[in-house]
Amino acid sequence: MPHSLFRKAGPMNRTKGDEEEYWNSSKFKAFTFDDEDDELSQLKESKRAVNSLRDFVDDDDDDDLERVSWTGEPVGSISWSIKETAGTSGSTPEGREQLKGRNSFYTQLPKPTSTYSLSSFFKGRTRLGSFQSLSDALSDTPAKSYAPELGRPKGEYRDYSNDWSPSDTVRRLRRGKVCSLERFRSLQDKLQLLEEAVSMHDGNVITAVLIFLKRTLSKEILFRELEVRQVALRHLIHFLKEIGDQKLLLDLFRFLDRTEELAVNDRHLESAGQTEVFRKHPRKAPILNMPLVTTLFYACFYHYTESEGTFSSPINLKKTFKIPDKQYVLTALAARAKLRAWNDVDALFTTKNWLGYTKKRAPIGFHRVVEILHKNSAPVQILQDYVNLVEDVDTKLNLATKLKCHDVVIDTCRDLKDRQQLLAYRSKVDKGSVEEEKIDAILSSSQIRWKN
Amino acid sequence: MAFPHRLDAPELPDFSLLKRLARDQLIYLLEQLPGKKDLFIEADLMSPLDRIANVSILKQHEVDKLYKVENKPALSANEQLCFLVRPRVKTMRYIANLVNADKLAGRIRKYKVILTPQKFYACEMVLEEEGVCGDVSCDEWAFSLLPLDVDLLSMELPEFFRDYFLEGDQRWINTVAQALHLLSTLYGPFPNCYGIGRCAKMSYDLWKKLEEEEDSETKGRRPEIGHIFLLDRDMDFVTALCSQVVYEGLVDDTFRIKCGSVDFGPEVTSSDKSLKVLLNAEDKVFNEIRNEHFSNVFGFLSQKARNLQAQYDRRRGMDIKQMKNFVSQELKGLKQEHRLLSLHIGACESIMKKKTKQDFQELIKTEHALLEGFSIRESTNYIEEHIDRQVSPIESLRLMCLLSITENGEPKDPSQECQIEKYAQELKNRLFAGISLLSPFDLSSSYGPEHLLTFSNLRRAGLLTEQAPGDTLTAVESKVSKLVTDKAAGKITDAFSSLAKRSNFRAISKKLNLIPRVDGEYDLKVPRDMAYVFSGAYVPLSCRIIEQVLERRSWQGLDEVVRLLNCSEFAFIDMAKEDKASSESLRLILVVFLGGCTFSEISALRFLGREKGYRFIFLTTAITNSARLMEAMSEVKA
């Protein structure tokens, strides 16, 4: 909106005289944003005004200790006012006045605020101070503009057709101008542009070039080139973290073989709810101030499949903290069972010997395994596999009976040739069930030599 | 008591100009959206904004309602919305969502986003991606220098520290360069420039580049400030990690000074209200005690209270006319002084109470031992206990960093080397060798896995130091680095290993004489050197470097120190050939702290200034202290 200063917009809080002066002042020529004169529009007036500012005596920004509201914020302060909007949304000015009245700290009326607006600011040419003369003397040289540069869409797009060299392009980017990078098509051009940006040290520009490279290069090439350009690499990592592109970040860390950052990233995945495990089982509490076992449990729950090198991986925790085998297995079992990850549970107890035969082994004893699985309501099919692994027969029978692992009970009785116990068990199973049939079949078998 | 400025002290430039400049730029930008509008302000911009403008100024420029930028739908019914925000991706998303929600609802409004102190391409990219680029106009408000006090300018960018020193993102370097450029345009060129640190060098180069390109108008101007000194925070982490004991630093550590003001709770105000108090040179009572060692403050305040009483008492025996004079002329001042006195007395009491509870004496003793490098065993035991008691994770981390940096680089008996695998050996070592031994169980069992990630950050930023290969490790370091590096250690691809530096604190300390030799008691009432800000135990490294370079007007003779700081490439000096600077301006020194400075450092340099007849001006990316440093590294979000 180049001409907005000339647009009279709504009633403003100015005195009539002020307003006249404001709109009629010839000095506002300096503010003409001539679209054709993009680079050269200089705000000489503002510079002059700034340099003469010292001549104003205006101390309205003295915060006074006594003007503090009941919430402790200085009355009339912006923080205070925002609290007002938040608390009594749409409260009337009268209401606010009452508030002030009640406030015991409010012993003084606020000083009349300065009538000093932008217009009066740019009129500051009445007295010729030492600065004045200086800036006058310099007024022919290109002056720095003190007014903030505004977004000017028209001017921005004009640059697109131009061929800028890498250094010109980077200079324009540094000045916050939108600048087309499309002409940098060859890898060499792209890298030259990146190097130019890095050599200027301006992180914002480095990131701007990286955004372009990310869009126009395959990630393999991008990663490969950045690996040897550490400054740019760190900018890309930070940028990806900021925009939350976890996928590319993970790819990048994998490429760089950075296991620890993978683990950090995991936390962000969690907070973003991007991983299923975190979505289904949100963490109830931060694992702060918890004993090691809790930490291990957490790791087994959320980081079980991570490679050993990652420090959040349970195996790594086990190694680092020399967690005894028993404790590790107990914790991992509980965590995986809670997630109903039966394959993991299975793997936890499977050991291979040197000939490649697999064997089931549990340092805590399988009766404890069964107990834990049952507590985590494992299905009977799973339970009975582990009940079967319990070595002591009496314990096995008791457990199987208690947990209604019918097959295990029946088979065990058969193996023990204990006809009486089997008969007794027949009364416990449902009439006409598969189990009853099985028992009947065994009882009538002629091949078993019953011991009773 | 209460150091007066020397009579010959040079006068400070008038920095209130910066406030006015920022305010007028803001007004100018607001006027670009004519008509009534609601203004959404980012939470951490509220206090800085309060320091340069107020509600009625905003109202004058047709701001209707003010809202805080929060992650919830906007209640505003206004046709025009203006956002005053930091350039952050998160905030851009919030704005884009808001605009898109309006669009979905068929609602047409005008939106303006004012980014301060500058725009970032990443932010504009987000707006483009979210499809709101044409709906929203983006402007830049170059408000990067807030005068918090007559001699203190803050960029109010606490994120500078993490962004640069942890993430390696150089986004704020241009902001710094622009700020320096502005200063040289307003206050004349700086004839003598010095700096140390990678960021300092880059900022300096970019700044000079800017001046070249802009065909600087500072030429021919007489310099108002004779020297500028740029210093990276990572040149000296030790000072920032220490507990502060000068009054202003202690108030900051205890109550957190935010943007030059502090919230004193009911325990200080001795009423049921909290009070927001500006702490600067305007507060006459504060101004006299801010740089004092805490042990002097009580005495000073009670003396002051007695004087005040005497002045009040004078009214007895006055005749009517005298009384009238007294009431009209003196009473207000006395009342004001009375109120300030009672506030600071309240603050002191509250500090005393808190510190007594924390066993502050023991803590300070440990810190001093670490700084001086004696009785390391006692210190590590203390730290270990600190962790075990779970007093505060942030405090424990701070002490560990202090231990790690101060101990790093000391040759140790190889038999003291310990490995996680040999835990039993460690226990033995603990008993016999007296080196630090924090059981790995202490770390994780007390503070959980998030702190492992925090450790990783601390290492990357150089707050926990890396061992050079072949060095023997202190136990803390071996453990910590084991925890955080795992197998990644030694990989060349690790971007950060190249940046992780050894701290050579002990050697530097010897070279620069940071631990004053004291015969008898160090008189804190009559300090003789900058060490008084740490009870006479330690001269802040950062301040000592500045002192030495200013004395020599060069880095000559400091080569060894520069090498020990790993900064051989980044120590620079640039002196103007023709010297147009007045002798007065040559006694003014602008010190730029990249990554934050502490109140202790400010006090120490103010002291140095008084001794030498200089005056220091401070420009910092933000005020910092040990807790802020640790929090910036933390992955444990409160």
Short mmCIF file of C-alpha atoms in Angstrom, two decimals, chain A residues 1-2 4-5 7-14 22 31 33 43 47 50-51 53-54 56-74 76-82 85-86 89-91 96 103-105 108 113-119 121-122 131 134 138 141-151 156-157 171-179 198 200-208 211 214 227 230-231 233-235 237-239 241-244 256-261 263-264 267-268 270 283 286-292 295 298 308-312 316-317 319-323, chain B residues 13-14 16-17 19-21 23-29 31-35 41 46-47 49-62 65-68 75 87-90 93 110 112 118-122 124-126 129 138-142 163-174 178 181-182 185-187 198 201-203 205-206 209-210 213-215 217 219-221 224 263 271 273-278 282-283 332 336 339-340 343 390 393 420-423 440-441 444-453 456 459-460 483-488 491-496 498-499 635-637:
data_model
loop_
_atom_site.label_atom_id
_atom_site.label_comp_id
_atom_site.label_asym_id
_atom_site.label_seq_id
_atom_site.Cartn_x
_atom_site.Cartn_y
_atom_site.Cartn_z
CA MET A 1 0.00 0.00 0.00
CA PRO A 2 2.38 2.63 -1.16
CA SER A 4 -1.53 4.76 2.44
CA LEU A 5 -0.08 7.73 4.20
CA ARG A 7 -5.26 8.05 2.51
CA LYS A 8 -7.30 9.66 5.15
CA ALA A 9 -8.41 6.80 7.22
CA GLY A 10 -11.05 7.16 9.82
CA PRO A 11 -11.05 9.61 12.67
CA MET A 12 -7.69 9.90 14.29
CA ASN A 13 -6.89 11.27 17.64
CA ARG A 14 -5.40 14.46 16.44
CA TYR A 22 -0.20 16.54 8.71
CA PHE A 31 7.18 9.60 1.75
CA PHE A 33 6.60 5.48 -2.47
CA LEU A 43 13.39 8.97 3.70
CA LYS A 47 16.66 10.88 9.08
CA VAL A 50 15.72 11.44 14.00
CA ASN A 51 18.89 13.36 14.32
CA LEU A 53 15.13 14.20 18.21
CA ARG A 54 17.36 15.18 21.03
CA PHE A 56 12.56 17.34 22.10
CA VAL A 57 11.95 17.35 25.74
CA ASP A 58 9.49 14.63 26.28
CA ASP A 59 9.66 12.29 29.15
CA ASP A 60 6.37 10.58 28.88
CA ASP A 61 7.97 7.20 28.94
CA ASP A 62 9.01 7.43 32.54
CA ASP A 63 7.30 4.52 34.04
CA ASP A 64 6.08 5.57 37.39
CA LEU A 65 6.23 3.09 40.15
CA GLU A 66 2.97 4.17 41.61
CA ARG A 67 0.84 3.52 38.62
CA VAL A 68 0.47 -0.12 39.20
CA SER A 69 -2.74 -2.05 39.03
CA TRP A 70 -4.05 -4.64 41.44
CA THR A 71 -2.40 -7.36 39.38
CA GLY A 72 0.90 -5.63 39.77
CA GLU A 73 1.11 -4.41 36.20
CA PRO A 74 1.63 -0.73 35.64
CA GLY A 76 -1.89 1.75 31.15
CA SER A 77 0.86 -0.68 30.33
CA ILE A 78 0.35 -3.02 27.47
CA SER A 79 0.68 -6.12 29.59
CA TRP A 80 -1.97 -4.77 31.89
CA SER A 81 -4.27 -3.97 29.05
CA ILE A 82 -3.96 -7.41 27.55
CA THR A 85 -8.94 -7.99 27.41
CA ALA A 86 -8.41 -11.53 28.47
CA SER A 89 -13.45 -9.51 27.26
CA GLY A 90 -15.32 -6.53 25.95
CA SER A 91 -15.32 -4.64 29.19
CA ARG A 96 -11.87 -0.11 33.56
CA ASN A 103 -6.72 0.25 42.96
CA SER A 104 -5.00 1.56 46.01
CA PHE A 105 -1.73 2.00 44.23
CA GLN A 108 -1.77 9.57 40.66
CA THR A 113 0.20 11.11 27.04
CA SER A 114 2.23 12.79 24.47
CA THR A 115 0.33 14.16 21.58
CA TYR A 116 3.41 13.32 19.70
CA SER A 117 2.43 11.28 16.76
CA LEU A 118 4.18 10.42 13.62
CA SER A 119 3.21 13.73 12.13
CA PHE A 121 7.78 13.63 14.69
CA PHE A 122 8.40 14.49 11.10
CA PHE A 131 22.97 17.15 14.22
CA LEU A 134 25.28 17.60 9.84
CA LEU A 138 24.87 15.07 4.07
CA THR A 141 24.41 11.46 -0.20
CA PRO A 142 22.19 8.41 -0.10
CA ALA A 143 20.69 8.47 3.34
CA LYS A 144 19.72 5.55 5.43
CA SER A 145 16.00 5.15 5.66
CA TYR A 146 14.75 5.05 9.18
CA ALA A 147 11.24 4.21 8.30
CA PRO A 148 10.86 0.48 8.22
CA GLU A 149 10.79 -0.97 4.77
CA LEU A 150 7.36 -2.17 3.84
CA GLY A 151 6.32 -5.16 1.84
CA GLU A 156 9.27 -7.70 -5.38
CA TYR A 157 8.15 -9.50 -8.45
CA ARG A 171 23.13 -9.32 -1.29
CA ARG A 172 19.49 -8.87 -2.26
CA LEU A 173 18.46 -11.72 -0.03
CA ARG A 174 20.37 -10.18 2.83
CA ARG A 175 18.34 -7.04 2.46
CA GLY A 176 15.19 -9.06 2.87
CA LYS A 177 14.13 -8.79 -0.73
CA VAL A 178 12.27 -11.57 -2.42
CA CYS A 179 14.51 -12.82 -5.12
CA VAL A 198 27.64 -19.07 3.96
CA MET A 200 28.26 -13.77 4.34
CA HIS A 201 27.43 -15.41 7.71
CA ASP A 202 23.76 -14.42 7.52
CA GLY A 203 21.84 -17.45 8.76
CA ASN A 204 18.56 -16.19 7.38
CA VAL A 205 20.01 -16.13 3.87
CA ILE A 206 21.66 -19.52 4.29
CA THR A 207 18.29 -20.93 5.25
CA ALA A 208 16.61 -19.23 2.30
CA ILE A 211 14.83 -24.00 1.31
CA LYS A 214 15.67 -28.76 -0.53
CA GLU A 227 27.75 -33.44 4.83
CA GLN A 230 28.86 -28.18 8.22
CA VAL A 231 27.57 -24.64 8.66
CA LEU A 233 24.12 -28.59 7.47
CA ARG A 234 23.43 -27.20 10.91
CA HIS A 235 21.12 -24.62 9.40
CA ILE A 237 18.86 -29.41 10.70
CA HIS A 238 17.61 -26.47 12.71
CA PHE A 239 15.22 -25.47 9.94
CA LYS A 241 13.39 -29.09 13.47
CA GLU A 242 11.57 -25.79 13.39
CA ILE A 243 9.14 -26.64 10.65
CA GLY A 244 8.71 -30.09 12.16
CA LEU A 256 24.75 -39.02 8.89
CA ASP A 257 24.65 -41.96 11.24
CA ARG A 258 23.71 -39.80 14.15
CA THR A 259 22.04 -42.08 16.57
CA GLU A 260 21.72 -39.70 19.42
CA GLU A 261 19.83 -37.16 17.41
CA ALA A 263 16.62 -40.37 19.82
CA VAL A 264 16.03 -36.69 20.37
CA ARG A 267 10.65 -37.11 21.50
CA HIS A 268 9.38 -34.67 18.99
CA GLU A 270 5.97 -38.22 20.46
CA ARG A 283 2.68 -41.05 28.41
CA PRO A 286 7.12 -37.23 32.41
CA ILE A 287 9.72 -39.75 33.45
CA LEU A 288 11.37 -37.20 35.64
CA ASN A 289 12.57 -38.12 39.10
CA MET A 290 11.73 -41.75 38.56
CA PRO A 291 13.91 -44.67 39.51
CA LEU A 292 16.01 -46.40 36.93
CA THR A 295 13.32 -45.30 32.95
CA TYR A 298 9.80 -46.34 29.52
CA GLU A 308 21.68 -50.68 20.37
CA GLY A 309 23.66 -47.57 19.61
CA THR A 310 20.84 -45.23 20.47
CA PHE A 311 21.03 -44.19 24.04
CA SER A 312 17.36 -44.52 24.65
CA ASN A 316 21.90 -49.65 25.76
CA LEU A 317 20.43 -48.66 29.11
CA LYS A 319 24.61 -52.04 29.30
CA THR A 320 25.27 -48.53 30.49
CA PHE A 321 23.74 -49.03 33.86
CA LYS A 322 24.72 -52.67 34.27
CA ILE A 323 21.17 -53.69 34.88
CA PRO B 13 25.19 9.07 25.08
CA ASP B 14 21.46 9.54 25.20
CA SER B 16 16.41 7.16 24.93
CA LEU B 17 16.63 8.14 21.30
CA LYS B 19 13.20 4.08 22.26
CA ARG B 20 11.69 6.93 20.39
CA LEU B 21 12.97 5.64 17.11
CA ARG B 23 8.19 3.72 18.80
CA ASP B 24 7.93 5.93 15.77
CA GLN B 25 8.74 3.07 13.46
CA LEU B 26 6.00 1.04 15.07
CA ILE B 27 3.53 3.87 14.71
CA TYR B 28 4.52 4.24 11.10
CA LEU B 29 3.85 0.55 10.52
CA GLU B 31 -0.51 3.54 10.12
CA GLN B 32 0.03 1.29 7.14
CA LEU B 33 -3.14 -0.46 8.20
CA PRO B 34 -5.44 2.53 8.44
CA GLY B 35 -8.59 2.33 10.47
CA ILE B 41 1.09 -9.27 20.63
CA MET B 46 4.82 -7.38 25.75
CA SER B 47 7.39 -6.19 28.24
CA LEU B 49 6.81 -2.96 24.04
CA ASP B 50 5.73 -1.60 27.39
CA ARG B 51 9.09 0.06 27.70
CA ILE B 52 8.69 2.11 24.55
CA ALA B 53 4.97 2.68 24.13
CA ASN B 54 1.78 2.50 26.09
CA VAL B 55 -1.84 1.78 25.47
CA SER B 56 -2.82 5.32 24.72
CA ILE B 57 -0.17 5.62 22.02
CA LEU B 58 -1.53 2.49 20.42
CA LYS B 59 -5.10 3.79 20.79
CA GLN B 60 -4.09 6.99 19.09
CA HIS B 61 -3.18 4.91 16.11
CA GLU B 62 -6.51 3.17 16.09
CA LYS B 65 -8.27 -4.18 21.47
CA LEU B 66 -5.08 -5.88 22.51
CA TYR B 67 -4.67 -9.62 22.64
CA LYS B 68 -1.87 -11.96 23.52
CA LEU B 75 -12.19 -13.84 19.65
CA PRO B 87 9.84 -14.37 13.53
CA ARG B 88 9.01 -17.92 14.56
CA VAL B 89 7.57 -20.73 12.50
CA LYS B 90 5.15 -21.69 15.23
CA ARG B 93 1.40 -21.33 11.62
CA LYS B 110 -7.35 -7.56 6.54
CA LYS B 112 -0.89 -7.46 8.82
CA GLN B 118 13.46 -8.87 11.35
CA LYS B 119 11.72 -11.11 8.85
CA PHE B 120 12.98 -14.59 8.17
CA TYR B 121 12.55 -16.41 4.90
CA ALA B 122 11.51 -19.52 6.78
CA GLU B 124 7.47 -16.27 4.85
CA MET B 125 7.81 -19.76 3.45
CA VAL B 126 5.35 -21.01 6.04
CA GLU B 129 2.88 -22.96 2.11
CA CYS B 138 4.39 -8.86 6.22
CA ASP B 139 6.48 -6.01 7.51
CA GLU B 140 9.62 -5.75 9.49
CA TRP B 141 10.01 -3.69 12.65
CA ALA B 142 13.72 -3.31 13.29
CA ASP B 163 20.03 -20.79 18.29
CA TYR B 164 23.66 -19.95 17.83
CA PHE B 165 25.58 -21.82 20.48
CA LEU B 166 23.57 -25.02 20.38
CA GLU B 167 21.95 -25.23 16.97
CA GLY B 168 24.67 -23.39 15.08
CA ASP B 169 22.06 -21.20 13.39
CA GLN B 170 23.46 -17.82 12.36
CA ARG B 171 20.10 -16.16 11.84
CA TRP B 172 20.70 -13.41 14.40
CA ILE B 173 24.08 -12.35 13.09
CA ASN B 174 22.52 -10.01 10.60
CA GLN B 178 22.16 -4.12 11.72
CA HIS B 181 25.12 -0.24 12.10
CA LEU B 182 22.28 1.72 13.62
CA THR B 185 24.78 5.93 12.40
CA LEU B 186 23.32 7.52 15.50
CA TYR B 187 26.39 7.86 17.67
CA ARG B 198 33.56 -16.86 16.10
CA LYS B 201 34.07 -12.11 14.13
CA MET B 202 31.17 -12.94 11.84
CA SER B 203 29.00 -10.16 13.24
CA ASP B 205 32.51 -8.76 9.26
CA LEU B 206 28.87 -8.48 8.29
CA LYS B 209 30.09 -5.15 4.93
CA LEU B 210 26.88 -3.27 5.61
CA GLU B 213 27.54 -1.13 0.96
CA GLU B 214 25.52 1.67 2.44
CA ASP B 215 28.20 4.19 1.63
CA GLU B 217 27.10 8.43 6.36
CA LYS B 219 32.13 9.22 7.71
CA GLY B 220 33.03 12.62 8.94
CA ARG B 221 30.97 12.15 12.07
CA GLU B 224 30.78 9.53 20.56
CA ASP B 263 7.91 -8.90 40.22
CA SER B 271 1.23 -6.91 51.78
CA LYS B 273 -0.13 -7.78 46.56
CA SER B 274 2.66 -8.38 44.11
CA LEU B 275 4.41 -5.37 42.76
CA LYS B 276 6.17 -4.86 39.49
CA VAL B 277 9.18 -2.67 40.06
CA LEU B 278 11.47 -1.12 37.52
CA GLU B 282 16.16 6.05 38.33
CA ASP B 283 15.57 4.10 41.50
CA LYS B 332 7.15 13.52 48.37
CA GLN B 336 9.24 7.83 47.60
CA ARG B 339 8.75 3.16 49.76
CA LEU B 340 11.83 2.12 47.79
CA LEU B 343 10.89 -2.68 49.05
CA GLN B 390 17.15 -34.00 44.14
CA PRO B 393 17.87 -30.65 38.43
CA ILE B 420 31.72 -47.55 33.38
CA GLU B 421 32.63 -51.20 33.01
CA LYS B 422 34.68 -51.00 36.12
CA TYR B 423 32.22 -49.68 38.52
CA PRO B 440 25.48 -43.33 36.57
CA PHE B 441 22.54 -44.35 38.67
CA SER B 444 19.48 -41.33 35.29
CA SER B 445 17.65 -42.54 38.32
CA SER B 446 17.35 -39.05 39.65
CA TYR B 447 16.57 -37.19 36.51
CA GLY B 448 15.38 -39.53 33.80
CA PRO B 449 16.11 -39.86 30.12
CA GLU B 450 15.20 -36.34 29.07
CA HIS B 451 18.21 -35.16 30.93
CA LEU B 452 20.34 -37.47 28.88
CA LEU B 453 19.23 -35.39 25.93
CA SER B 456 23.88 -34.09 24.79
CA ARG B 459 28.13 -31.12 25.36
CA ARG B 460 27.38 -29.71 21.95
CA LEU B 483 25.96 -41.54 28.06
CA VAL B 484 25.58 -39.04 25.36
CA THR B 485 28.00 -40.06 22.72
CA ASP B 486 27.79 -43.81 22.69
CA LYS B 487 29.18 -45.14 19.55
CA ALA B 488 28.78 -41.93 17.69
CA LYS B 491 32.76 -40.30 14.03
CA ILE B 492 34.03 -37.65 11.74
CA THR B 493 30.55 -37.06 10.45
CA ASP B 494 29.52 -35.70 13.79
CA ALA B 495 29.14 -32.06 12.97
CA PHE B 496 29.58 -31.07 16.52
CA SER B 498 34.66 -30.31 15.46
CA LEU B 499 33.06 -27.55 17.43
CA GLU B 635 14.99 -30.74 26.72
CA VAL B 636 12.79 -31.08 29.76
CA LYS B 637 10.04 -28.65 29.14
#
